[in-house]
Coordinates of N, CA, C and O in Angstrom, one line a residue:
X1 N 145.8 191.0 154.8 CA 145.2 189.0 154.4 C 144.6 188.5 155.6 O 144.6 187.2 155.1
X2 N 144.6 189.5 156.7 CA 144.0 188.2 157.6 C 142.5 189.2 157.5 O 141.4 187.6 157.9
X3 N 142.1 189.6 156.4 CA 140.8 190.3 155.9 C 140.0 189.5 155.0 O 139.1 189.7 154.1
X4 N 141.0 188.6 154.3 CA 140.5 187.8 153.0 C 140.4 186.9 153.1 O 140.3 186.2 153.6
X5 N 138.7 186.8 152.2 CA 138.2 185.4 152.2 C 139.1 184.3 151.6 O 139.4 183.4 151.9
X6 N 140.0 184.9 150.6 CA 140.5 183.7 150.1 C 141.7 183.1 151.3 O 142.2 181.9 151.0
X7 N 141.7 183.9 151.8 CA 143.3 183.0 152.9 C 142.6 182.4 154.1 O 143.1 181.7 154.1
X8 N 141.5 182.7 153.9 CA 140.5 182.1 155.6 C 140.2 180.5 154.2 O 140.4 179.7 155.1
X9 N 140.0 180.7 153.4 CA 139.2 179.4 152.5 C 140.9 178.3 152.7 O 140.4 177.5 152.7
X10 N 142.1 179.2 152.2 CA 143.1 178.0 151.5 C 143.7 177.9 153.1 O 143.7 176.4 153.1
X11 N 143.7 178.4 154.0 CA 143.9 177.8 155.5 C 142.9 177.1 156.0 O 143.0 176.2 156.4
X12 N 141.7 177.1 155.7 CA 140.6 175.9 155.6 C 140.9 174.7 155.3 O 140.7 174.0 155.6
X13 N 140.8 175.0 154.1 CA 141.1 173.7 153.4 C 142.7 173.1 153.6 O 142.7 171.7 153.5
X14 N 143.7 173.1 154.1 CA 145.4 172.9 154.3 C 145.1 172.5 155.7 O 145.4 171.4 156.0
X15 N 143.7 173.3 156.7 CA 143.8 172.5 157.8 C 142.9 171.3 157.9 O 143.0 170.3 158.8
X16 N 141.6 171.0 156.6 CA 141.0 170.2 156.8 C 141.6 169.4 155.8 O 141.7 167.7 156.9
X17 N 142.7 169.2 155.1 CA 143.4 167.8 154.8 C 145.0 168.0 155.6 O 144.8 166.7 156.0
X18 N 145.3 168.4 156.5 CA 146.1 168.3 157.8 C 145.1 167.4 158.8 O 146.0 166.3 159.4
X19 N 144.1 167.7 159.1 CA 143.6 166.7 159.9 C 142.1 165.7 159.4 O 143.0 164.9 160.3
X20 N 141.5 166.1 158.7 CA 141.4 164.8 159.0 C 141.9 163.9 156.5 O 141.4 162.9 156.3
X21 N 142.9 164.5 156.3 CA 143.4 163.9 155.3 C 143.8 162.5 155.3 O 143.9 162.1 154.3
X22 N 144.8 162.0 156.5 CA 145.2 160.6 156.7 C 143.6 159.7 156.8 O 143.6 158.7 155.8
X23 N 142.6 160.3 157.5 CA 141.5 159.5 157.5 C 140.7 159.4 155.8 O 140.2 158.0 155.3
X24 N 141.0 160.1 155.6 CA 140.6 160.7 153.9 C 141.1 159.9 152.8 O 140.4 159.1 152.3
X25 N 142.4 160.0 153.2 CA 143.3 159.7 152.4 C 142.4 157.7 152.3 O 142.8 157.0 151.5
X26 N 143.2 157.6 153.5 CA 142.4 156.0 153.8 C 141.3 155.8 153.2 O 141.5 154.6 152.8
X27 N 140.3 155.9 153.3 CA 139.0 155.5 152.8 C 139.0 156.0 151.4 O 138.5 154.8 151.1
X28 N 139.4 156.7 150.8 CA 140.0 156.8 149.3 C 140.4 155.7 148.7 O 140.3 154.8 147.6
X29 N 141.8 155.6 149.3 CA 142.5 154.4 149.4 C 141.9 153.2 149.1 O 142.2 152.3 148.3
X30 N 141.2 153.1 150.3 CA 141.1 151.6 150.6 C 139.6 151.2 149.3 O 139.4 150.5 148.7
X31 N 139.1 152.6 148.8 CA 137.5 152.3 147.9 C 138.5 151.9 146.9 O 137.8 151.3 146.0
X32 N 139.6 152.8 146.4 CA 140.2 152.7 145.3 C 140.9 151.1 145.2 O 140.8 150.6 144.3
X33 N 141.1 150.3 145.9 CA 141.5 149.0 146.0 C 141.0 148.3 145.9 O 140.9 147.1 145.3
X34 N 139.5 148.5 146.4 CA 138.4 147.8 146.8 C 138.2 147.6 145.0 O 137.4 146.9 144.7
X35 N 138.1 148.7 145.0 CA 137.4 148.9 143.4 C 138.4 148.2 141.8 O 138.1 147.9 141.6
X36 N 139.6 148.8 142.5 CA 140.9 147.5 141.5 C 140.8 146.4 141.9 O 140.8 145.7 140.4
X37 N 140.2 145.9 143.1 CA 140.1 144.0 143.5 C 138.8 143.7 142.4 O 138.7 143.0 141.8
X38 N 137.9 144.7 142.7 CA 136.7 144.1 141.9 C 137.2 144.1 140.0 O 136.5 143.3 139.5
X39 N 137.9 145.2 139.8 CA 138.1 145.0 138.3 C 139.5 144.0 138.1 O 138.6 143.3 136.6
X40 N 139.9 143.5 139.1 CA 140.7 142.6 138.7 C 140.1 140.9 139.0 O 140.4 140.3 138.0
X41 N 138.8 141.0 139.9 CA 138.0 140.1 139.7 C 137.3 139.7 138.6 O 137.3 138.7 137.6
X42 N 136.9 140.8 138.2 CA 136.0 141.0 136.5 C 137.2 140.4 135.7 O 136.2 139.5 135.0
X43 N 138.1 141.0 135.4 CA 138.8 140.3 134.5 C 139.3 139.0 134.1 O 139.2 138.2 133.6
X44 N 139.4 138.4 135.7 CA 139.6 137.1 135.8 C 138.4 136.1 135.4 O 138.6 135.2 134.7
X45 N 137.9 136.7 135.9 CA 136.2 136.4 135.6 C 135.9 135.9 134.2 O 135.3 135.2 133.2
X46 N 136.3 137.3 133.4 CA 136.3 137.1 131.8 C 137.3 136.4 131.4 O 136.7 135.6 130.5
X47 N 137.9 136.3 132.0 CA 139.4 135.6 130.9 C 139.1 134.5 131.0 O 138.7 133.0 130.5
X48 N 137.8 134.0 132.6 CA 137.7 132.0 132.9 C 136.5 131.8 131.7 O 136.9 131.1 131.2
X49 N 135.8 132.9 131.5 CA 134.6 132.5 130.9 C 134.8 132.7 129.4 O 134.2 131.5 128.4
X50 N 136.1 133.7 129.1 CA 136.6 133.3 128.0 C 136.9 131.5 127.5 O 136.8 131.5 126.4
X51 N 138.0 131.6 128.2 CA 138.2 130.1 127.9 C 136.9 129.2 127.5 O 137.2 128.1 127.2
X52 N 136.2 128.9 129.0 CA 134.9 128.0 128.8 C 135.1 128.2 127.1 O 134.0 127.4 126.4
X53 N 134.0 129.6 126.6 CA 133.2 129.5 125.4 C 134.6 129.3 124.4 O 133.9 128.5 123.4
X54 N 135.5 129.2 124.9 CA 136.3 128.8 123.8 C 136.3 127.5 123.1 O 136.6 126.7 122.5
X55 N 136.5 126.8 125.2 CA 136.5 125.5 125.0 C 135.0 124.5 124.8 O 134.9 123.3 123.5
X56 N 133.9 125.3 125.2 CA 132.8 125.3 124.5 C 132.6 125.1 122.9 O 132.3 124.4 122.3
X57 N 132.9 126.4 122.1 CA 133.2 125.9 120.8 C 134.0 125.0 120.3 O 133.6 124.7 119.1
X58 N 134.9 125.1 120.4 CA 136.0 123.5 120.0 C 135.3 122.7 120.3 O 135.1 121.9 119.5
X59 N 134.3 122.2 121.7 CA 133.4 120.9 121.7 C 132.3 120.8 120.3 O 132.2 120.2 120.0
X60 N 131.4 122.1 120.7 CA 130.9 122.3 119.6 C 131.3 122.3 117.8 O 130.4 121.1 117.3
X61 N 132.5 122.0 117.6 CA 133.4 122.7 116.3 C 132.8 120.5 116.3 O 133.0 120.2 115.4
X62 N 133.6 120.3 117.2 CA 134.2 118.2 117.5 C 132.6 118.0 117.1 O 132.8 117.1 116.0
X63 N 131.9 118.5 118.0 CA 130.6 117.7 118.2 C 130.0 117.7 116.2 O 129.3 116.9 115.7
X64 N 130.1 119.0 116.4 CA 129.5 119.1 114.6 C 130.2 118.4 113.3 O 129.6 117.6 112.7
X65 N 131.3 118.3 113.5 CA 132.0 117.5 112.1 C 131.5 116.2 112.7 O 131.4 115.2 112.4
X66 N 132.1 115.6 113.9 CA 131.6 114.5 114.3 C 129.8 114.0 113.6 O 129.5 112.6 113.2
X67 N 128.5 114.7 114.1 CA 127.6 114.9 113.2 C 127.4 114.8 111.6 O 126.7 114.0 111.3
X68 N 128.5 115.6 111.3 CA 128.1 115.4 109.5 C 129.0 114.1 109.5 O 128.8 113.6 108.2
X69 N 130.1 113.7 109.7 CA 130.3 112.1 109.7 C 129.6 111.3 110.0 O 129.1 110.4 108.6
X70 N 128.8 111.4 111.1 CA 127.5 110.2 111.0 C 126.3 110.3 110.1 O 125.8 109.1 109.4
X71 N 126.5 111.8 110.1 CA 124.7 112.2 108.5 C 125.4 111.1 107.5 O 124.6 110.6 106.6
X72 N 126.8 111.5 107.0 CA 127.2 110.9 105.8 C 127.3 109.4 105.5 O 127.1 108.8 104.8
X73 N 127.9 109.0 106.9 CA 127.7 107.9 107.2 C 126.6 107.1 106.9 O 125.9 105.8 106.7
X74 N 125.6 107.5 107.2 CA 124.4 107.2 107.1 C 123.4 107.5 106.3 O 122.6 106.6 105.7
X75 N 124.1 108.6 105.7 CA 123.4 108.6 104.1 C 124.4 107.5 103.0 O 123.2 106.8 102.3
X76 N 125.3 107.2 103.3 CA 126.1 106.4 102.8 C 125.4 104.6 102.7 O 125.0 104.0 102.1
X77 N 125.0 104.8 103.9 CA 124.3 103.3 104.2 C 123.0 103.0 103.4 O 122.6 102.0 103.2
X78 N 122.0 104.3 103.9 CA 121.0 104.9 103.5 C 121.2 103.9 101.7 O 120.0 103.8 101.0
X79 N 121.8 104.5 101.3 CA 122.1 104.7 99.6 C 122.4 103.2 99.4 O 121.9 102.7 98.1
X80 N 123.4 102.5 100.0 CA 123.4 101.0 100.0 C 122.4 100.0 100.3 O 121.7 99.2 99.5
X81 N 121.4 100.3 101.2 CA 120.3 100.0 101.0 C 118.9 100.3 100.2 O 118.6 99.3 100.1
X82 N 119.5 101.1 100.2 CA 118.2 101.5 98.8 C 118.6 100.7 97.5 O 118.0 100.0 96.6
X83 N 120.0 101.0 97.1 CA 120.3 99.5 95.9 C 120.0 98.7 96.2 O 119.5 97.5 95.4
X84 N 120.0 97.8 97.3 CA 119.8 96.5 97.5 C 118.6 95.8 97.5 O 118.4 95.8 96.9
X85 N 117.5 97.3 97.9 CA 116.3 97.2 97.6 C 116.1 97.0 96.2 O 114.7 96.9 96.3
X86 N 116.7 97.9 95.5 CA 116.3 98.0 94.1 C 116.5 97.1 93.7 O 116.0 96.4 92.8
X87 N 118.0 96.1 94.1 CA 117.7 95.0 93.5 C 117.2 93.9 93.6 O 117.2 92.9 92.8
X88 N 116.8 93.5 94.6 CA 115.9 92.9 95.4 C 114.7 93.1 94.5 O 114.1 91.9 93.7
X89 N 113.8 94.3 94.3 CA 112.8 94.3 93.7 C 113.1 93.6 92.2 O 111.8 93.6 91.7
X90 N 114.2 94.2 91.9 CA 114.3 93.6 90.0 C 114.3 92.6 90.2 O 113.7 91.9 89.2
X91 N 114.8 91.8 90.8 CA 114.7 90.3 90.9 C 113.6 90.0 91.2 O 112.9 88.6 90.7
X92 N 112.8 90.2 91.8 CA 111.3 89.8 92.5 C 110.2 90.0 91.5 O 109.4 89.2 91.0
X93 N 110.8 91.2 90.6 CA 109.8 91.1 89.4 C 110.4 90.6 87.8 O 109.4 90.2 87.3
X94 N 111.7 90.1 87.7 CA 111.9 89.6 86.9 C 111.3 87.5 87.3 O 111.1 87.3 86.2
X95 N 111.6 87.3 88.3 CA 110.9 86.0 89.0 C 109.4 85.9 88.9 O 109.1 84.8 88.5
X96 N 108.9 87.3 89.3 CA 107.5 87.1 89.3 C 106.9 87.5 87.3 O 106.4 86.6 86.8
X97 N 107.6 87.6 86.6 CA 107.3 87.9 85.0 C 107.6 86.3 84.3 O 106.9 85.9 83.7
X98 N 108.9 86.1 84.9 CA 108.9 84.6 84.4 C 107.6 83.5 84.8 O 107.6 82.4 83.9
X99 N 107.6 83.5 86.2 CA 106.2 82.8 86.6 C 105.3 82.8 85.6 O 104.7 81.9 85.8
X100 N 104.7 83.9 85.7 CA 103.6 84.4 85.0 C 103.9 83.4 83.5 O 102.5 83.1 82.7
X101 N 104.9 83.9 82.6 CA 105.2 83.1 81.6 C 105.3 82.2 81.7 O 104.4 81.0 80.4
X102 N 106.0 81.3 82.6 CA 105.6 79.8 82.6 C 104.0 79.4 82.4 O 103.9 78.5 82.2
X103 N 103.5 80.5 83.4 CA 101.8 79.5 83.6 C 101.3 80.2 82.2 O 100.4 79.1 82.0
X104 N 101.4 80.9 82.0 CA 100.8 81.4 80.5 C 101.2 80.4 79.0 O 100.0 79.7 78.5
X105 N 102.3 79.9 79.4 CA 102.8 78.7 78.5 C 102.5 77.5 78.9 O 102.1 77.1 78.0
X106 N 102.1 77.5 80.4 CA 101.6 75.7 80.4 C 99.8 76.0 80.1 O 99.1 75.2 79.9
X107 N 99.2 77.2 80.3 CA 97.9 77.4 80.2 C 98.0 77.0 78.3 O 96.5 76.7 78.2
X108 N 98.2 77.8 77.4 CA 98.7 77.5 76.3 C 98.9 76.0 75.6 O 98.0 75.4 74.8
X109 N 99.7 75.4 76.6 CA 100.1 73.9 76.1 C 98.9 73.0 76.6 O 98.4 72.0 75.8
X110 N 98.2 73.4 77.8 CA 96.6 72.5 78.2 C 95.6 73.0 77.1 O 95.1 72.2 76.6
X111 N 95.8 74.2 76.4 CA 94.9 74.2 75.5 C 94.8 73.5 74.4 O 93.9 73.4 73.6
X112 N 96.2 73.9 73.4 CA 96.7 72.8 72.5 C 96.3 71.2 72.9 O 95.2 71.0 72.1
X113 N 96.5 71.0 74.3 CA 96.1 69.5 74.3 C 95.0 69.5 74.0 O 94.6 68.3 73.6
X114 N 94.1 70.1 74.8 CA 92.4 69.8 74.6 C 92.2 70.1 73.1 O 91.2 69.7 72.5
X115 N 92.2 71.2 72.3 CA 92.1 71.2 71.0 C 92.8 70.2 70.2 O 91.9 69.7 69.6
X116 N 93.6 69.4 70.2 CA 94.1 68.4 70.0 C 93.4 67.1 70.3 O 92.6 66.4 69.5
X117 N 92.7 67.0 71.7 CA 91.9 65.4 72.1 C 90.5 66.0 71.2 O 90.4 65.1 70.8
X118 N 89.9 67.4 71.3 CA 88.9 67.6 70.4 C 88.7 67.2 69.2 O 87.4 66.6 68.2
X119 N 90.0 67.6 68.5 CA 89.9 67.5 66.9 C 90.0 66.0 66.9 O 89.3 65.3 65.7
X120 N 90.5 65.1 67.7 CA 91.0 64.0 67.2 C 89.5 63.1 67.8 O 89.1 62.1 66.9
X121 N 88.3 63.9 68.5 CA 87.4 63.4 69.0 C 86.4 63.3 67.9 O 85.4 62.1 67.2
X122 N 86.7 64.5 67.3 CA 85.7 64.9 65.9 C 86.0 64.1 65.1 O 85.6 63.2 64.3
X123 N 87.4 63.7 64.9 CA 88.3 62.9 63.6 C 87.5 61.3 63.9 O 86.7 61.3 62.8
X124 N 87.7 61.0 65.1 CA 87.1 59.9 65.2 C 85.6 59.7 64.7 O 85.5 58.6 64.3
X125 N 85.5 60.6 65.5 CA 83.5 60.4 65.2 C 83.0 60.4 63.9 O 82.3 59.6 63.3
X126 N 83.9 61.3 63.0 CA 83.6 61.3 61.6 C 84.0 60.4 61.1 O 83.1 59.4 59.7
X127 N 85.6 59.4 61.4 CA 85.9 58.2 60.8 C 84.7 57.2 60.8 O 84.2 56.7 60.1
X128 N 84.3 57.2 62.0 CA 83.4 56.0 62.9 C 81.5 56.5 61.8 O 81.4 55.2 61.6
X129 N 81.5 57.8 61.6 CA 80.5 57.6 61.2 C 80.8 57.4 59.4 O 80.2 56.7 58.5
X130 N 81.6 58.1 58.7 CA 82.0 57.4 57.4 C 81.9 55.9 57.0 O 81.4 55.3 56.3
X131 N 82.8 55.1 58.5 CA 82.8 54.1 58.3 C 81.2 53.0 58.4 O 81.4 52.5 57.8
X132 N 80.5 53.9 59.3 CA 79.1 53.0 59.5 C 78.4 53.4 58.1 O 77.7 52.5 58.0
X133 N 78.5 54.0 57.1 CA 78.1 54.7 56.3 C 78.6 53.5 54.9 O 77.5 53.0 54.4
X134 N 79.8 53.7 55.4 CA 80.2 52.8 54.1 C 79.9 51.1 54.2 O 79.8 50.3 53.8
X135 N 80.0 50.4 55.6 CA 79.9 49.4 56.1 C 78.2 49.1 56.0 O 77.7 48.3 55.1
X136 N 77.1 49.9 56.1 CA 76.2 49.5 55.9 C 76.0 50.0 54.4 O 74.7 48.9 54.2
X137 N 76.6 50.1 53.5 CA 76.5 50.5 51.5 C 77.0 48.8 51.8 O 76.1 48.5 50.9
X138 N 77.7 48.3 52.1 CA 78.4 47.3 51.7 C 77.6 45.9 52.1 O 76.9 45.5 51.3
X139 N 76.9 46.3 53.6 CA 75.9 45.1 54.1 C 74.6 45.1 53.1 O 74.5 44.1 53.6
X140 N 74.2 45.9 52.9 CA 73.2 45.9 52.5 C 73.6 45.5 50.9 O 71.9 44.8 50.6
X141 N 74.7 45.6 50.1 CA 74.9 45.2 49.1 C 74.6 43.3 49.2 O 74.8 42.6 48.5
X142 N 75.9 43.0 50.1 CA 75.9 41.8 50.6 C 75.3 41.2 51.8 O 76.5 41.2 52.6
X143 N 74.6 40.9 51.8 CA 74.1 39.8 53.3 C 74.9 38.8 53.8 O 75.0 38.7 55.3
X144 N 75.6 38.1 52.8 CA 76.6 37.2 53.5 C 78.0 37.7 54.4 O 78.4 37.2 55.0
X145 N 78.3 38.8 53.4 CA 79.3 40.0 53.7 C 79.4 40.1 55.6 O 79.9 40.0 56.4
X146 N 78.0 39.9 56.1 CA 77.8 40.4 57.7 C 77.8 39.6 58.7 O 78.5 39.3 59.8
X147 N 77.4 38.4 57.6 CA 77.8 37.2 58.7 C 78.9 36.7 58.9 O 79.8 36.3 60.0
X148 N 80.2 36.9 57.8 CA 81.4 36.7 58.1 C 82.0 37.3 58.7 O 83.2 36.9 59.7
X149 N 81.8 38.3 58.9 CA 82.2 39.7 59.9 C 81.8 39.5 61.4 O 83.0 39.5 62.3
X150 N 81.4 38.5 61.5 CA 80.3 38.8 62.8 C 81.0 37.1 63.1 O 81.5 37.1 64.6
X151 N 81.3 36.7 62.6 CA 81.8 35.1 63.0 C 83.3 35.5 62.9 O 83.9 34.9 63.9
X152 N 83.9 36.1 61.8 CA 85.6 36.5 62.4 C 85.6 36.9 63.4 O 86.9 37.2 63.9
X153 N 84.7 38.0 63.8 CA 84.8 39.2 65.0 C 84.7 37.9 66.0 O 85.6 38.4 66.9
X154 N 83.7 37.2 66.5 CA 83.7 36.4 67.4 C 84.7 35.1 67.4 O 85.2 34.8 68.7
X155 N 85.1 35.1 66.1 CA 86.7 33.7 66.1 C 87.7 34.6 66.9 O 88.8 34.3 67.6
X156 N 87.8 35.9 66.3 CA 89.2 36.8 66.9 C 89.4 37.9 68.4 O 90.4 38.1 68.7
X157 N 88.1 37.5 69.0 CA 87.8 38.0 70.6 C 88.4 37.4 71.5 O 89.3 38.2 72.3
X158 N 88.2 35.8 71.8 CA 89.2 35.6 72.5 C 91.1 36.0 72.7 O 91.6 36.3 73.2
X159 N 91.6 36.3 70.7 CA 92.9 36.6 71.0 C 93.1 38.0 71.2 O 94.4 38.6 71.7
X160 N 92.0 38.6 71.2 CA 91.9 40.3 71.8 C 92.0 40.4 73.1 O 92.8 41.5 73.4
X161 N 91.4 39.1 73.7 CA 91.6 39.5 75.2 C 92.7 38.9 75.7 O 92.9 38.3 76.9
X162 N 93.8 38.7 74.4 CA 95.0 37.9 74.9 C 95.0 36.3 75.4 O 95.6 35.9 76.4
X163 N 93.6 35.5 74.9 CA 93.6 34.1 75.7 C 93.2 34.1 76.5 O 93.1 32.7 77.6
X164 N 92.9 35.3 77.4 CA 92.6 35.1 78.5 C 91.2 34.1 79.1 O 90.4 33.6 80.1
X165 N 90.1 34.4 77.9 CA 88.7 34.4 77.9 C 88.5 32.6 77.7 O 87.7 31.9 78.0
X166 N 89.3 32.1 77.2 CA 89.2 30.9 76.0 C 89.5 29.8 77.5 O 90.1 29.7 78.1

């Protein structure tokens, strides 16, 4: 038995653990406790980070819903403003058409008045020319008629001016 290497190996093993066992066990236990503490810290940190992430997700969802509501309100307001602008444009266009129509009617009326005035002048000129021709023929036939017309005209002159010249 003392000559077998297995005996000496087993004895060395037992002696090694008897002599250094407490020290090694203390070191191994402290390392394992340190590792357990580190794992615990990591788990606590992971839990805290998860809570923060969930809070951030909730905040993000709330912000997203608020942004959607604001966007919908902005779209509705834009639609209302566009409708007001369209109605104003229609009103302005109708007013512009009415103004142009009124100006066109006024121009037509002015042109009609000018045409009537020109026709009246032309008619008066034709009537005067015709009267001149008739009178010249009548006066050429009866010379006393000219004297009678001149005398009658001179006598009626003060009455034509309202008796102011007399």
